[in-house]
CSV table of C-alpha atoms in Angstrom, one decimal:
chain,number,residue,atom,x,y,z
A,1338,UNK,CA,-3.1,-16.2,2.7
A,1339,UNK,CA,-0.2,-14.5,1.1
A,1340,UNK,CA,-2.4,-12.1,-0.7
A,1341,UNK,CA,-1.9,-8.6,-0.1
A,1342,UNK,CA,-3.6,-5.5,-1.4
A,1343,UNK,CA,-3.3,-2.0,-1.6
A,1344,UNK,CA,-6.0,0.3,0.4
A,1345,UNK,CA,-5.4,4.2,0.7
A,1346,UNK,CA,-5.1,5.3,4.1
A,1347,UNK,CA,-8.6,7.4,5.0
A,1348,UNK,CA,-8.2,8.3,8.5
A,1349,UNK,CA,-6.2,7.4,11.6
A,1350,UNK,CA,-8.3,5.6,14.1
A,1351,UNK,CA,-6.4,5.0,16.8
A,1352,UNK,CA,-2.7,6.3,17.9
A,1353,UNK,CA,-1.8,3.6,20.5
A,1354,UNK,CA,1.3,2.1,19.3
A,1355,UNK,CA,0.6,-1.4,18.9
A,1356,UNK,CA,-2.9,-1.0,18.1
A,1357,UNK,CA,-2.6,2.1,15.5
A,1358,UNK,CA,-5.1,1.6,13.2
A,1359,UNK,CA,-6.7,3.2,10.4
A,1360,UNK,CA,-9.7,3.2,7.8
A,1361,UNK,CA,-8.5,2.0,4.8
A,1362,UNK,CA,-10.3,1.9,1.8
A,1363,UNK,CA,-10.3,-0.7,-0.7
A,1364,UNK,CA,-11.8,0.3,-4.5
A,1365,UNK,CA,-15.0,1.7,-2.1
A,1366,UNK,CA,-14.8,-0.6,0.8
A,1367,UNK,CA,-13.3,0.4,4.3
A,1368,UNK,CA,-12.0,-1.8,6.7
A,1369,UNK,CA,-10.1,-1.0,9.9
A,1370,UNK,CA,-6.7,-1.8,9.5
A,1371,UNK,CA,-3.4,-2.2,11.7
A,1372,UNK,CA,-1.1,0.1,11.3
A,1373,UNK,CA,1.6,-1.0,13.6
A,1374,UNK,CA,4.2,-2.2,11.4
A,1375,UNK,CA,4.0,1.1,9.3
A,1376,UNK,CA,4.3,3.7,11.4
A,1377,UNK,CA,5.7,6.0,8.5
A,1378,UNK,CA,2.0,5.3,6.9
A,1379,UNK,CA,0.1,8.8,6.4
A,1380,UNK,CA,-3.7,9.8,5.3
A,1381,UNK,CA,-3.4,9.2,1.5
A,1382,UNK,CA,-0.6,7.0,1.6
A,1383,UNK,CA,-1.1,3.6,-0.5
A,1384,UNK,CA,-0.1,0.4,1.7
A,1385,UNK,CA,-0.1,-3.2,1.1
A,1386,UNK,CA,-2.9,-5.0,3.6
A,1387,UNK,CA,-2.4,-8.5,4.6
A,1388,UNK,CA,-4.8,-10.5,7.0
A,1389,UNK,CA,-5.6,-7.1,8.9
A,1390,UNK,CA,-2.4,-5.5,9.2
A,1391,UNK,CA,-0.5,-3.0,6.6
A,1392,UNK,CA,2.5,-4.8,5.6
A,1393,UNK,CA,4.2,-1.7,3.7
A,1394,UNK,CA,3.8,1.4,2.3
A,1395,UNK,CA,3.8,1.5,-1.6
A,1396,UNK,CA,6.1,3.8,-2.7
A,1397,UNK,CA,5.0,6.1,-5.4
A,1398,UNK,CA,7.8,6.5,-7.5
A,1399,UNK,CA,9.0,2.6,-7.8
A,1400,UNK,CA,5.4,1.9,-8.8
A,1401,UNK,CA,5.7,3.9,-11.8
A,1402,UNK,CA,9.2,2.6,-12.6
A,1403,UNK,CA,8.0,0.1,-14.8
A,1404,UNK,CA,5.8,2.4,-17.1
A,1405,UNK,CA,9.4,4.6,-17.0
A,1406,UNK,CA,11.1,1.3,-19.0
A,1407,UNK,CA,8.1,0.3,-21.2
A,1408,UNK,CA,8.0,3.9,-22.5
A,1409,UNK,CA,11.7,3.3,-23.4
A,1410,UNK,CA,11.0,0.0,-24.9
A,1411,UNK,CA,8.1,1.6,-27.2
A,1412,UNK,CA,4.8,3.9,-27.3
A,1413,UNK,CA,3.3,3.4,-23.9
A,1414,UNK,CA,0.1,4.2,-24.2
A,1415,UNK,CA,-3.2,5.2,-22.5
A,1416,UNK,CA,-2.3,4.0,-19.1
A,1417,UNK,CA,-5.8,5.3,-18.0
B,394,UNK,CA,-7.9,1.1,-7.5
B,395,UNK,CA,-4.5,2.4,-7.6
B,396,UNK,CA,-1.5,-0.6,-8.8
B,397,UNK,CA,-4.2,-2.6,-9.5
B,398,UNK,CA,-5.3,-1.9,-12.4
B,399,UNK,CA,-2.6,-0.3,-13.9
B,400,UNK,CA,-0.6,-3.4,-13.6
B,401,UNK,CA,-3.1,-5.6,-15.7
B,402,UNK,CA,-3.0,-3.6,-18.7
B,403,UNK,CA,-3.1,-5.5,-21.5
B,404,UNK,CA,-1.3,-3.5,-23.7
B,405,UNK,CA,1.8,-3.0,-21.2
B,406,UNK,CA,1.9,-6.4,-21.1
B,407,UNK,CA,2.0,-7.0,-24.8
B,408,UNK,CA,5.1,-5.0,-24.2
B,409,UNK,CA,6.7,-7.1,-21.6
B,410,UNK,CA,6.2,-10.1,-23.7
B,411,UNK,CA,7.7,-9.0,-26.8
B,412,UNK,CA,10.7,-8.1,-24.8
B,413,UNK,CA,10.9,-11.7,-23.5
B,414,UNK,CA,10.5,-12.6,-26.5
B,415,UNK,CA,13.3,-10.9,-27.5
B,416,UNK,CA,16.0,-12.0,-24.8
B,417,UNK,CA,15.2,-15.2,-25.1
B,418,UNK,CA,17.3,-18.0,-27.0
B,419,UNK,CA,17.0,-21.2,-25.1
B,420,UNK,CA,14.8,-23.4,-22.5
B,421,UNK,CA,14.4,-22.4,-19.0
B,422,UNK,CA,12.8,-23.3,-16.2
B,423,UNK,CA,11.8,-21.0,-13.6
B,424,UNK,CA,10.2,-21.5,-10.0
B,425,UNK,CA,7.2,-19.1,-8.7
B,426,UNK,CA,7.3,-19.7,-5.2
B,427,UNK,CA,4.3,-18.3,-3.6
B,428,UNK,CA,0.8,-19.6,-4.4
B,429,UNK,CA,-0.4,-15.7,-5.0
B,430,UNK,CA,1.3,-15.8,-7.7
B,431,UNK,CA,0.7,-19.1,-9.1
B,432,UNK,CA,-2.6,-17.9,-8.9
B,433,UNK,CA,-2.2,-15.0,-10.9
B,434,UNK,CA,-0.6,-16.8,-13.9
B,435,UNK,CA,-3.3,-19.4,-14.2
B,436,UNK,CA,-6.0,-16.7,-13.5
B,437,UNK,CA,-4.6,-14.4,-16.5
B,438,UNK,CA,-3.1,-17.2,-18.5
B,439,UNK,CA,0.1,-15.6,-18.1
B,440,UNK,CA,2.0,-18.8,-19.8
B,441,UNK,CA,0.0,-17.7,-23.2
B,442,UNK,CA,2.6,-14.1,-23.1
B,443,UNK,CA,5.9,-16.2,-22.5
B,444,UNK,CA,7.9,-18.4,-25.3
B,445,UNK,CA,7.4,-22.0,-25.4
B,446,UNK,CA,11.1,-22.2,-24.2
B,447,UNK,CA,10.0,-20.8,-21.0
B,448,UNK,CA,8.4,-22.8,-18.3
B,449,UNK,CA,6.8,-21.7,-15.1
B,450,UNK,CA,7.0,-24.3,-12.4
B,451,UNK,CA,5.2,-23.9,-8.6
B,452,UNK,CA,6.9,-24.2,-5.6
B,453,UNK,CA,6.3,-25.0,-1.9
B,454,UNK,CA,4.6,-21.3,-1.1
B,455,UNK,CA,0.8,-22.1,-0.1
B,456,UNK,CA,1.1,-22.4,3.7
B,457,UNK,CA,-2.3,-23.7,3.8
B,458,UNK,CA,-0.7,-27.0,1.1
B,459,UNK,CA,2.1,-27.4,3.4
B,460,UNK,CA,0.7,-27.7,6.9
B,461,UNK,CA,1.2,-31.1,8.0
B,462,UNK,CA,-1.7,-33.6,8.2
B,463,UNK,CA,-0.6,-33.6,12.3
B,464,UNK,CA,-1.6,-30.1,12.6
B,465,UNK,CA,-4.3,-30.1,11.0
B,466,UNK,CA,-5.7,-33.5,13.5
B,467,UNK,CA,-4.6,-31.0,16.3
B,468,UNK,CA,-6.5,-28.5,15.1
B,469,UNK,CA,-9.4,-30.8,14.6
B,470,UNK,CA,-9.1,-32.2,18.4
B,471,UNK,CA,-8.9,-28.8,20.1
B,472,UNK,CA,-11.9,-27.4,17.7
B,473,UNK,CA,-14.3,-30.4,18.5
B,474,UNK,CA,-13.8,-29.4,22.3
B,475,UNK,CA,-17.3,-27.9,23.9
B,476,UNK,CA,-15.1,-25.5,26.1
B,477,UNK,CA,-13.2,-24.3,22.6
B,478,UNK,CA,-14.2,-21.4,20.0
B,479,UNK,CA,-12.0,-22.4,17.4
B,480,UNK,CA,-10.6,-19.5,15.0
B,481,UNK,CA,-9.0,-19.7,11.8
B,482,UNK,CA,-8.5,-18.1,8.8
B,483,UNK,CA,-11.0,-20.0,6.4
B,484,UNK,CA,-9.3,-21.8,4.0
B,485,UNK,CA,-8.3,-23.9,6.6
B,486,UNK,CA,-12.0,-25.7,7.4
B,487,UNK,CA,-11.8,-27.8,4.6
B,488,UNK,CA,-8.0,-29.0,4.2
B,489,UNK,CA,-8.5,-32.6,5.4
B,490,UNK,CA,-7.2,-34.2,8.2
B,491,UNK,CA,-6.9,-37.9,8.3
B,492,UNK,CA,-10.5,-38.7,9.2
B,493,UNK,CA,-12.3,-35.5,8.6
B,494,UNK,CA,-12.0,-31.2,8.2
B,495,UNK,CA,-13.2,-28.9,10.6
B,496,UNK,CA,-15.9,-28.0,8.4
B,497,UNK,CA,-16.8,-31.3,9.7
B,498,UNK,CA,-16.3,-30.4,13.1
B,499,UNK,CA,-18.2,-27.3,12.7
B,500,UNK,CA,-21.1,-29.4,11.3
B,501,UNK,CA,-21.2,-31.3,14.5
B,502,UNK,CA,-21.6,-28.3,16.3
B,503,UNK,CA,-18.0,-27.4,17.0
B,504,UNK,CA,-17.6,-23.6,17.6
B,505,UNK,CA,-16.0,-22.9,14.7
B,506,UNK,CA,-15.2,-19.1,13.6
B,507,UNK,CA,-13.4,-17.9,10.2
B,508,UNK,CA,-11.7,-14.8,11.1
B,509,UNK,CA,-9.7,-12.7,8.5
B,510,UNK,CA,-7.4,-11.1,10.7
B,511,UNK,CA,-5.8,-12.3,14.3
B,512,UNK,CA,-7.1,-9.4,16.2
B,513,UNK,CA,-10.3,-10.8,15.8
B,514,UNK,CA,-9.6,-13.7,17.3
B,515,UNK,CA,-8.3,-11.4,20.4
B,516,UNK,CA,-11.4,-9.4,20.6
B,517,UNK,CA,-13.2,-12.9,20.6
B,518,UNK,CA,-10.7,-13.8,23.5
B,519,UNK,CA,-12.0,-10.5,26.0
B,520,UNK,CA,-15.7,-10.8,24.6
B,521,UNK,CA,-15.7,-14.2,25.6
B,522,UNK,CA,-13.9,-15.2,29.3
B,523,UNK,CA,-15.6,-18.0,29.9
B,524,UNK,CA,-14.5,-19.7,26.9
B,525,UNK,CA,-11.3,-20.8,25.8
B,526,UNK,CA,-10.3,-19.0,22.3
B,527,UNK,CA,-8.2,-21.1,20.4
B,528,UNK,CA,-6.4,-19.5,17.1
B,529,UNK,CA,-5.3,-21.9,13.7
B,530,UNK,CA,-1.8,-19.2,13.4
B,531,UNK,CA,-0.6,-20.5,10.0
B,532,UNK,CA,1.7,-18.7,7.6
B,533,UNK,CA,4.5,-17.4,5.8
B,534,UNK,CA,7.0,-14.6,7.3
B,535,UNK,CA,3.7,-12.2,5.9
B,536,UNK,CA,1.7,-14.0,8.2
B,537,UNK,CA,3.9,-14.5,11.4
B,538,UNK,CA,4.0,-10.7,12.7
B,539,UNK,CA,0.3,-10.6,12.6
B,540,UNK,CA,0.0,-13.8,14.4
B,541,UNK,CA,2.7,-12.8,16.7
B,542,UNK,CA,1.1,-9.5,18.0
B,543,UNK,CA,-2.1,-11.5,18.7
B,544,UNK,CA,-0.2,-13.5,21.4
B,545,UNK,CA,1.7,-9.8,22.2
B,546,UNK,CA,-1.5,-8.4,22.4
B,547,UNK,CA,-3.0,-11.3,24.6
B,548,UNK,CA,0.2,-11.2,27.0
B,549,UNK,CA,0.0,-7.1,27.3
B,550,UNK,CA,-4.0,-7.6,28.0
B,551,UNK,CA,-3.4,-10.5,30.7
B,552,UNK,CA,-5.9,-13.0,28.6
B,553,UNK,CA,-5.7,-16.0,29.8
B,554,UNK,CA,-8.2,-17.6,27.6
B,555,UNK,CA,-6.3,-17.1,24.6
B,556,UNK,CA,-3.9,-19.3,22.4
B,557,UNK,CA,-2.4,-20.1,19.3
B,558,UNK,CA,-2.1,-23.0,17.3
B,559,UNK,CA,0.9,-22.4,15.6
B,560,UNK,CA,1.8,-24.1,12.3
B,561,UNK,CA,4.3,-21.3,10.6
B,562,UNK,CA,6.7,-21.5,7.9
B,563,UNK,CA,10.1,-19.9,6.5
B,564,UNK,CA,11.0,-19.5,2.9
B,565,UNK,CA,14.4,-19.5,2.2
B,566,UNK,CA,14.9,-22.9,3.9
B,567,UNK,CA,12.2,-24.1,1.4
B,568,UNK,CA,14.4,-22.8,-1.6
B,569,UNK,CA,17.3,-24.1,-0.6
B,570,UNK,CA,15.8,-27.5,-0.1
B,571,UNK,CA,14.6,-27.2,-3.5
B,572,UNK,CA,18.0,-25.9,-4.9
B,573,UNK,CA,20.1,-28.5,-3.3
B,574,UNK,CA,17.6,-31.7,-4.6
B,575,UNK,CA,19.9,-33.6,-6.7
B,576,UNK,CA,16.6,-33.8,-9.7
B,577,UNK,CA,16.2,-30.1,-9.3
B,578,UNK,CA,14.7,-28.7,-12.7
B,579,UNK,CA,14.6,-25.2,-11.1
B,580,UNK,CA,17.2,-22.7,-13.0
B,581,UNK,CA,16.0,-19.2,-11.5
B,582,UNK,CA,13.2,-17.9,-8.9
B,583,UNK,CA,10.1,-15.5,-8.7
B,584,UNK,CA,10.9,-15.0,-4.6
B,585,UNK,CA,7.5,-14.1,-2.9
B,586,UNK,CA,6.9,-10.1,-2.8
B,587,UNK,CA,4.9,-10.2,0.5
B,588,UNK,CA,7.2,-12.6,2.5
B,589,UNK,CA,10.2,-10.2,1.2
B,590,UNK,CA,8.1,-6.8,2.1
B,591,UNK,CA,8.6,-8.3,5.7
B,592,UNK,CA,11.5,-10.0,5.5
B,593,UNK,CA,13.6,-7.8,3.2
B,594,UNK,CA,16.1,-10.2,0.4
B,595,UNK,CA,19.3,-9.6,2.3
B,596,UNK,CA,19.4,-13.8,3.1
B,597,UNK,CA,19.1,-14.5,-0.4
B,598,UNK,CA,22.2,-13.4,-2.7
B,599,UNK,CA,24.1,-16.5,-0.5
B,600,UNK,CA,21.8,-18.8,-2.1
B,601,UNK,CA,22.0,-17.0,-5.3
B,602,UNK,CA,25.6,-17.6,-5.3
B,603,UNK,CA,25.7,-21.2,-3.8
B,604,UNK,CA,23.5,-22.8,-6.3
B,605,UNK,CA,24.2,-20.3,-9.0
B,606,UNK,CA,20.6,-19.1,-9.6
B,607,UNK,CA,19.1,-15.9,-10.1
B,608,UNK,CA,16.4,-15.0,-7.6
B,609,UNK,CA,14.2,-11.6,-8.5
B,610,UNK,CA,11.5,-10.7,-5.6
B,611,UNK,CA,8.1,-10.3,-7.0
B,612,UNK,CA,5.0,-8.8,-7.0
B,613,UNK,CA,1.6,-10.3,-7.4
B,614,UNK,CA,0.4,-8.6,-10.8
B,615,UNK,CA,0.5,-9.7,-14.7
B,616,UNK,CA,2.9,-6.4,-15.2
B,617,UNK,CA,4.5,-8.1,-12.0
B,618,UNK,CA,5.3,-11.5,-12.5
B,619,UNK,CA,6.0,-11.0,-16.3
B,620,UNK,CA,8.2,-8.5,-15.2
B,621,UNK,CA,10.0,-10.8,-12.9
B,622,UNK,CA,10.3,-13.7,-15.2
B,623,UNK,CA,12.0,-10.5,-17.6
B,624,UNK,CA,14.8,-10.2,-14.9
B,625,UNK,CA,15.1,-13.6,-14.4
B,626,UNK,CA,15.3,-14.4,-18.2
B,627,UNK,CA,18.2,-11.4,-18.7
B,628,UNK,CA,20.3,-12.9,-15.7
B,629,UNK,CA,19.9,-16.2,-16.9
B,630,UNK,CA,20.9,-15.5,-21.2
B,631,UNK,CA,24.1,-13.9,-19.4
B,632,UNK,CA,25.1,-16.6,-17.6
B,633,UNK,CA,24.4,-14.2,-13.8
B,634,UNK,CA,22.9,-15.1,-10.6
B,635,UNK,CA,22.3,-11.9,-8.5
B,636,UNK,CA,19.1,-11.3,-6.4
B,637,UNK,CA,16.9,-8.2,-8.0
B,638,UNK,CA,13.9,-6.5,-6.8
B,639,UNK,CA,11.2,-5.7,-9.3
B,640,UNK,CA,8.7,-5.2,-6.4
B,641,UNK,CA,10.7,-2.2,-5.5
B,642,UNK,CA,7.6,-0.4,-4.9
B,643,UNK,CA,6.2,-2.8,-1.4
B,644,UNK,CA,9.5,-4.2,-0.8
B,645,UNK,CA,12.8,-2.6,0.7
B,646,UNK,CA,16.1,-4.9,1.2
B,647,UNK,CA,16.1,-4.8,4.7
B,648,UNK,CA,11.9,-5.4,5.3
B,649,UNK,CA,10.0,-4.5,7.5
B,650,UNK,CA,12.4,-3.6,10.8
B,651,UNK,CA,9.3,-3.4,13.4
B,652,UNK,CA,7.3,-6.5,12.2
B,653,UNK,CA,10.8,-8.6,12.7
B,654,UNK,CA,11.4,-7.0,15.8
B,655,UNK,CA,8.0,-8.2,16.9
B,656,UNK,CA,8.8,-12.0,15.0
B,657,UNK,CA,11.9,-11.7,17.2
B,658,UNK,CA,10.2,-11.3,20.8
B,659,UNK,CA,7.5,-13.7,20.2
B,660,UNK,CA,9.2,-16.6,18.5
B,661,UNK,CA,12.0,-19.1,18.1
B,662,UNK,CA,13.4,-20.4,14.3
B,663,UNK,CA,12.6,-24.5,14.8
B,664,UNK,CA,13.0,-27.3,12.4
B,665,UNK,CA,9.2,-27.7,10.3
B,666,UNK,CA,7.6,-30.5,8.6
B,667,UNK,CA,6.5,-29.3,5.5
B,668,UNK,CA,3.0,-31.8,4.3
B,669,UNK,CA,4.6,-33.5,1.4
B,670,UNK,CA,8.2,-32.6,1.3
B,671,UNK,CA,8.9,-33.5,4.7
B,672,UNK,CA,11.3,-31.9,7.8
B,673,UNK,CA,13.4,-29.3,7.1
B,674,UNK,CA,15.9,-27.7,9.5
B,675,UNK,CA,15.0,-24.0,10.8
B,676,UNK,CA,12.2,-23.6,8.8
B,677,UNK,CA,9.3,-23.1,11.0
B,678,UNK,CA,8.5,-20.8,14.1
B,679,UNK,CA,7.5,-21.8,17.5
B,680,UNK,CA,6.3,-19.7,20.8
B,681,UNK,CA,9.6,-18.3,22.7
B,682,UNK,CA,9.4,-20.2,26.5
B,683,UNK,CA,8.0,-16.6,27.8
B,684,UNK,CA,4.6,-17.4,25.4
B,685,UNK,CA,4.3,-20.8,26.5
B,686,UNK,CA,1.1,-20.2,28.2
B,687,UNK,CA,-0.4,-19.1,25.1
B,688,UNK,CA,0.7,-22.3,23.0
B,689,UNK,CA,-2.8,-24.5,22.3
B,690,UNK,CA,-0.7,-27.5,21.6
B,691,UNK,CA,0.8,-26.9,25.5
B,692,UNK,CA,-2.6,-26.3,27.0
B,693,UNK,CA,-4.3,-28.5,25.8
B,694,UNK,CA,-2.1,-31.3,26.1
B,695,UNK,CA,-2.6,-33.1,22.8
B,696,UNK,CA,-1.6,-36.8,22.0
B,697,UNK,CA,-1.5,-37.4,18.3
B,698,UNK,CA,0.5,-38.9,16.5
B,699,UNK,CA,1.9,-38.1,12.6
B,700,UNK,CA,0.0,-39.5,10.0
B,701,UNK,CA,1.1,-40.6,6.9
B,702,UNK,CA,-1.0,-39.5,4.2
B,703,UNK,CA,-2.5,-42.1,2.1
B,704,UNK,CA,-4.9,-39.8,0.5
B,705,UNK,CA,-3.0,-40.0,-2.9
B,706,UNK,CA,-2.0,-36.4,-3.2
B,707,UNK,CA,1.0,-35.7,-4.8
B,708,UNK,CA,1.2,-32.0,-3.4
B,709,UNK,CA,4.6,-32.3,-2.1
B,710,UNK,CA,5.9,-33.3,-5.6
B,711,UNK,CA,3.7,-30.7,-7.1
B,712,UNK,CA,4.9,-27.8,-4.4
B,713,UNK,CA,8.5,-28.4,-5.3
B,714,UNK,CA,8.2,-28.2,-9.1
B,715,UNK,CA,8.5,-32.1,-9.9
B,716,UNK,CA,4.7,-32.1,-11.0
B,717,UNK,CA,2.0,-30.1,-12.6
B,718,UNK,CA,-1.9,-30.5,-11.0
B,719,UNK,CA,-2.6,-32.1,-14.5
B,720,UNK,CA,-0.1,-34.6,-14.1
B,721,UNK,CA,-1.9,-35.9,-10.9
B,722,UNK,CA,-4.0,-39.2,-11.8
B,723,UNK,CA,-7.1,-37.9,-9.4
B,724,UNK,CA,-6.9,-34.3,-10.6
B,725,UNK,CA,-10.8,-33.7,-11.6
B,726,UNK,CA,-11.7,-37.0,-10.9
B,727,UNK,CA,-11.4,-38.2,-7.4
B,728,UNK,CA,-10.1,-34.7,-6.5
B,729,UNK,CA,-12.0,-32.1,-6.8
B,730,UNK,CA,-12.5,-28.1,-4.9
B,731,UNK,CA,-16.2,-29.9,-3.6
B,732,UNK,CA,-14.0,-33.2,-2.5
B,733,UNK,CA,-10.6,-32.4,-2.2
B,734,UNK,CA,-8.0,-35.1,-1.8
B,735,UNK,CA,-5.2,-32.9,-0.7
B,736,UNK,CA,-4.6,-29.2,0.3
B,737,UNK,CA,-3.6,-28.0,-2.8
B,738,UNK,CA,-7.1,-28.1,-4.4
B,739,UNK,CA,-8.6,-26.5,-0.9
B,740,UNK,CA,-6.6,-23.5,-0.8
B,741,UNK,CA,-7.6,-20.1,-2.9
B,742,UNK,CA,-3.3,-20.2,-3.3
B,743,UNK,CA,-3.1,-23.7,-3.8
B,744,UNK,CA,-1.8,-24.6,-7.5
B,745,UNK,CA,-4.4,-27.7,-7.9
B,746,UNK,CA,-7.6,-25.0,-7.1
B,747,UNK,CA,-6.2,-22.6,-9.4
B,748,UNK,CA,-5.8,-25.9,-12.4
B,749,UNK,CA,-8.9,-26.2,-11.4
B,750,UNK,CA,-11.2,-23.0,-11.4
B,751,UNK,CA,-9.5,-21.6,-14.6
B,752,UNK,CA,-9.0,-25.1,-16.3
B,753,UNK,CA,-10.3,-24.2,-19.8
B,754,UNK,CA,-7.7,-21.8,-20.2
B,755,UNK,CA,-4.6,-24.1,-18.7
B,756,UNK,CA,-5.9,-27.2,-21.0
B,757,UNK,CA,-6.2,-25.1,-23.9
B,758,UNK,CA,-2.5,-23.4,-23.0
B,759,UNK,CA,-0.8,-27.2,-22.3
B,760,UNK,CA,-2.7,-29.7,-23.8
């Protein structure tokens, strides 16, 4: 219920306010998706889907703060 | 796909562990609050990268585990209705009620429809006039401003065949009941990401500071949660209790402005029972008087009274830390995902389904 995941924004299907929606693709499936809580929310941007509706946007730079602290706390890696 | 995968990468979390590791010196005990993330840690075996010192306990934050038995027999009552198509989100069907589940019902012929998002259940509404289009609107604050723009929606439409069963839930009531238990084990909390990414955090560093406990929102991954238990860990060796976002990247401290606009117009804050903890002041939602029309439990006129549940669940004392699946007497036996005794063994989010499903790694982890 909680669950949320992130889908990258394909392509805006619909522009009315409360019912902007979008394709959104999950890892290679596409659903439509609400949009109206995010109207920030771009083609290409990353945002969080929950039950239908896009929840946030995931912000780029804080998702890679945590790579930023475990190369100061050693080697990182192949992140892949 | 992108902060997915990247987040389960074994070898970053080898890194976050050490550092626990590390920080830690003593015993703590520290509350996940949403079932999403219980489930991660039993489905990675998170507890297998954190000392022995530390201890992970689940809290109250399935909302299909804490709707009350009543609900669920009014849900039950309205479903079993010939006039009814009856739409819920499908964990639901087979939390029991006190005779039977609406799989049940469905069995019997009940119009029964699992929907993953509300707008289905409006499309079903304006496909369907003749029929009276009933939707289970359960949840968190993650849930609500969905829910919410279904009965928006249905208003701005003019449906008059739509409405909501409503059976929602608020967090930070639930922590503070927890908090202010005189037994309370809980020293520091995972808050939920998702709730927060609507919410924002700005109504927890008052409980942070009443009850002395650090609170970190949270995301949903290993890198996540271990993460999270990191912050918590450094607050609690130095003696701090300030609120801390690590899911920085989905949640800002203010939320999500439009969706608690939209909670704002649609509903009321109301006192909630909570299915095994019991009533708790303003922490539920409820249809502002403008929605009333679309309020099921209004139109339909509904006489039920509360049950007690004599099932022999001990969810409640499970949901607030007190208990672990394992420590439940019917866990595996009488209680199982096939015959569930309680809603915590229904739910994909519900701590006793997640014992369950991933139980060779938890028994070889506590046992």
């Amino acid at each position: 219920m909680c669950l949320g995941i992130p889908g990258r924004v394909e392509e805006i299907l619909n522009s009315a306010p409360l019912e902007r929606s979008a394709r959104v693709s999950f890892g290679g499936i596409s659903k439509e998706i609400n949009l109206a809580y995010v109207p920030e929310a771009r083609v290409g941007d990353y945002v969080i889907v929950h039950v239908g509706f896009a929840i946030s946007r995931v912000r780029e730079e804080e998702a890679q703060r945590v790579f930023r602290y475990l190369e100061e706390i050693g080697e990182l890696g192949d992140l892949g | 796909m992108k902060y997915l995968h990247e987040y389960r990468q074994r070898q970053s979390i080898e890194k976050i562990s050490a550092e626990i590791a590390r920080i830690t010196t003593r015993p703590w005990t520290i509350m996940e609050v949403c079932g999403g993330q219980t489930h991660a840690i039993v489905k990675y075996g998170l507890q297998q990268f954190l000392p022995q010192q530390v201890e992970l306990v689940h809290g109250p934050g399935c909302p299909v585990c804490v709707t009350s038995l009543e609900i669920i027999d009014k849900a039950i009552a309205i479903a079993a209705r010939p006039e009814v198509i009856f739409c819920s989100f499908g964990d639901m069907l087979r939390v029991p009620g006190s005779e039977r589940d609406l799989l049940a019902v469905k069995a019997g012929g009940g119009d029964i429809r699992t929907v993953y998002s509300p707008l289905h259940a409006v499309e079903l509404a304006q496909q369907n006039p003749d029929r009276e289009v009933v939707f289970f609107a359960i949840g968190f604050e993650t849930t609500a401003p969905a829910n919410a723009m279904a009965a928006f929606l249905a208003r701005k439409k003019g449906l008059r065949n739509l409405s909501l069963l409503v059976s929602h839930f608020l967090v930070p009531p639930a922590i503070e009941s927890i908090c202010s238990a005189a037994d309370s084990r809980v020293q520091g909390f995972l808050a939920a990401g998702h709730v927060c990414a609507i919410m924002g955090y700005e109504q927890y560093p008052p409980l942070a500071s009443k009850y002395r406990v650090p609170i970190v929102v949270t995301g949903f991954e290993p890198l996540d949660i271990l993460e999270g238990v990191m912050m918590c860990l450094r607050q609690l060796e130095q003696g701090c209790c300030s609120v801390e976002n690590q899911y920085a990247r989905a949640v800002e401290r203010r939320g999500n402005i439009p969706a608690q606009e939209m909670l704002e117009q649609v509903f009321d804050i109301a006192a909630q029972t909570w299915r095994g903890v019991g009533t708790i002041g303003a922490s539920g939602l409820r249809l502002r008087p403008e929605f009333a029309a679309f309020d099921a439990e209004k139109k339909f006129s509904l006489d039920i009274s509360p049950q007690i549940d004599s099932s022999g669940c001990i969810s409640g004392q499970i949901m607030q830390g007190q208990k672990k699946p394992c420590d439940c007497p019917h866990f595996g036996q009488r209680c199982r995902p096939e015959q569930p005794l309680g809603a915590p063994m229904v739910s994909s989010e519900g701590a006793c389904a997640a014992y369950y499903r991933y139980s060779r790694q938890v028994t070889a982890d506590e046992h």
